[in-house]
Amino acid sequence: MATADERGKGIHIGSVRGAFAIGDHNTVTHHEGGSAPAADPAQEELLRAVRALRDDLARAVQSPQVTALSGELAETETEIADTGAAGPGRVARLRTALADAAAVVGLLASGAAVVQAVAALAGG
């Protein structure tokens, strides 16, 4: 609610929810965003594991397989963050990249976590 201040000048706005404009010739459009899609616990686990493995791989000796896996991990993280889930094609590509970089992945606990999360989503 707007009221004149003590001197009879100006406006005091107590609280606002949404969007507003002050002054002549202003236009305001406000859209309430829908709620985010329900989080799938398996996808959340994959996202956590992907982030941990990406951190660990940043310290690993780079090879073509590690570079390819790092790229798949980054794309997987983006897809989950943007859409709420990694699609079957993404999971399949990630699984292949994990297998190709198995020599490095097998040495990292975070690698095992991603392998397990991918297996759970891919059905085995």
CSV table of C-alpha atoms in Angstrom, one decimal:
chain,number,residue,atom,x,y,z
A,1,MET,CA,0.0,0.0,0.0
A,2,ALA,CA,1.4,3.4,-0.9
A,3,THR,CA,1.0,6.4,1.4
A,4,ALA,CA,2.3,10.0,1.5
A,5,ASP,CA,5.2,10.5,3.8
A,6,GLU,CA,5.1,12.9,6.9
A,7,ARG,CA,5.8,15.9,4.7
A,8,GLY,CA,3.1,15.1,2.3
A,9,LYS,CA,5.7,14.3,-0.4
A,10,GLY,CA,7.0,11.1,-1.8
A,11,ILE,CA,5.7,7.6,-1.5
A,12,HIS,CA,6.4,4.9,1.0
A,13,ILE,CA,5.9,1.3,-0.1
A,14,GLY,CA,5.5,-1.1,2.7
A,15,SER,CA,6.1,-4.4,0.9
A,16,VAL,CA,5.9,-5.7,-2.6
A,17,ARG,CA,5.4,-9.2,-4.0
A,18,GLY,CA,6.0,-9.7,-7.7
A,19,ALA,CA,7.0,-6.8,-10.1
A,20,PHE,CA,6.1,-3.1,-10.0
A,21,ALA,CA,7.1,0.1,-11.8
A,22,ILE,CA,7.3,3.7,-10.6
A,23,GLY,CA,6.9,6.6,-12.9
A,24,ASP,CA,5.0,7.5,-16.1
A,25,HIS,CA,4.8,5.3,-19.1
A,26,ASN,CA,6.3,2.1,-17.5
A,27,THR,CA,5.2,-1.4,-18.3
A,28,VAL,CA,5.8,-4.3,-16.1
A,29,THR,CA,5.2,-8.0,-17.1
A,30,HIS,CA,5.6,-10.5,-14.3
A,31,HIS,CA,5.4,-14.3,-14.8
A,32,GLU,CA,5.5,-16.6,-11.9
A,33,GLY,CA,7.8,-19.5,-12.8
A,34,GLY,CA,6.5,-23.0,-12.5
A,35,SER,CA,8.1,-25.3,-10.0
A,36,ALA,CA,11.1,-27.2,-11.1
A,37,PRO,CA,10.5,-30.8,-12.1
A,38,ALA,CA,10.5,-33.3,-9.3
A,39,ALA,CA,14.1,-34.4,-8.5
A,40,ASP,CA,14.8,-38.0,-9.2
A,41,PRO,CA,17.0,-39.4,-6.5
A,42,ALA,CA,19.0,-41.5,-9.0
A,43,GLN,CA,19.6,-38.5,-11.2
A,44,GLU,CA,20.7,-36.4,-8.1
A,45,GLU,CA,23.1,-39.2,-7.1
A,46,LEU,CA,24.5,-39.3,-10.7
A,47,LEU,CA,24.9,-35.5,-10.6
A,48,ARG,CA,26.8,-35.6,-7.3
A,49,ALA,CA,29.0,-38.4,-8.6
A,50,VAL,CA,29.7,-36.7,-11.9
A,51,ARG,CA,30.8,-33.5,-10.1
A,52,ALA,CA,33.1,-35.4,-7.8
A,53,LEU,CA,34.7,-37.4,-10.7
A,54,ARG,CA,35.2,-34.2,-12.7
A,55,ASP,CA,37.1,-32.7,-9.8
A,56,ASP,CA,39.2,-35.8,-9.5
A,57,LEU,CA,39.9,-36.0,-13.2
A,58,ALA,CA,41.2,-32.4,-13.2
A,59,ARG,CA,44.1,-33.7,-11.2
A,60,ALA,CA,44.7,-36.8,-13.3
A,61,VAL,CA,47.2,-37.3,-16.0
A,62,GLN,CA,45.5,-36.3,-19.2
A,63,SER,CA,45.0,-38.8,-22.0
A,64,PRO,CA,42.6,-38.9,-24.9
A,65,GLN,CA,40.3,-41.2,-22.9
A,66,VAL,CA,40.4,-38.9,-19.8
A,67,THR,CA,39.7,-35.8,-22.0
A,68,ALA,CA,36.8,-37.6,-23.7
A,69,LEU,CA,35.4,-38.7,-20.3
A,70,SER,CA,35.8,-35.1,-18.9
A,71,GLY,CA,33.8,-33.8,-21.8
A,72,GLU,CA,31.0,-36.4,-21.3
A,73,LEU,CA,30.9,-35.6,-17.6
A,74,ALA,CA,30.6,-31.9,-18.3
A,75,GLU,CA,27.8,-32.5,-20.8
A,76,THR,CA,26.0,-34.9,-18.4
A,77,GLU,CA,26.2,-32.3,-15.6
A,78,THR,CA,24.8,-29.6,-17.9
A,79,GLU,CA,22.0,-31.9,-19.1
A,80,ILE,CA,20.9,-32.8,-15.6
A,81,ALA,CA,21.1,-29.2,-14.4
A,82,ASP,CA,19.1,-27.9,-17.4
A,83,THR,CA,16.5,-30.7,-17.7
A,84,GLY,CA,16.5,-32.5,-14.4
A,85,ALA,CA,17.7,-35.8,-15.9
A,86,ALA,CA,20.3,-37.3,-18.2
A,87,GLY,CA,18.6,-39.0,-21.1
A,88,PRO,CA,19.2,-42.6,-22.1
A,89,GLY,CA,21.5,-41.5,-24.9
A,90,ARG,CA,23.6,-39.4,-22.6
A,91,VAL,CA,23.8,-42.2,-20.1
A,92,ALA,CA,24.9,-44.6,-22.8
A,93,ARG,CA,27.7,-42.2,-24.0
A,94,LEU,CA,28.8,-41.7,-20.5
A,95,ARG,CA,29.0,-45.4,-19.9
A,96,THR,CA,31.1,-45.8,-23.0
A,97,ALA,CA,33.5,-43.0,-21.9
A,98,LEU,CA,33.8,-44.6,-18.5
A,99,ALA,CA,34.7,-47.9,-20.0
A,100,ASP,CA,37.2,-46.3,-22.4
A,101,ALA,CA,38.9,-44.5,-19.4
A,102,ALA,CA,38.6,-47.5,-17.1
A,103,ALA,CA,42.3,-47.5,-16.2
A,104,VAL,CA,42.0,-44.1,-14.5
A,105,VAL,CA,38.4,-44.4,-13.4
A,106,GLY,CA,39.1,-47.7,-11.5
A,107,LEU,CA,41.7,-45.9,-9.4
A,108,LEU,CA,39.2,-43.2,-8.2
A,109,ALA,CA,36.5,-43.7,-5.6
A,110,SER,CA,34.5,-41.0,-7.4
A,111,GLY,CA,34.8,-43.1,-10.6
A,112,ALA,CA,33.3,-46.1,-8.9
A,113,ALA,CA,30.4,-43.9,-7.7
A,114,VAL,CA,29.7,-42.7,-11.3
A,115,VAL,CA,29.9,-46.3,-12.6
A,116,GLN,CA,27.4,-47.4,-10.0
A,117,ALA,CA,25.0,-44.5,-10.7
A,118,VAL,CA,25.2,-45.1,-14.4
A,119,ALA,CA,24.6,-48.8,-14.0
A,120,ALA,CA,21.5,-48.1,-11.9
A,121,LEU,CA,20.1,-45.7,-14.5
A,122,ALA,CA,20.9,-48.0,-17.4
A,123,GLY,CA,19.5,-51.0,-15.7
A,124,GLY,CA,22.6,-52.9,-15.0
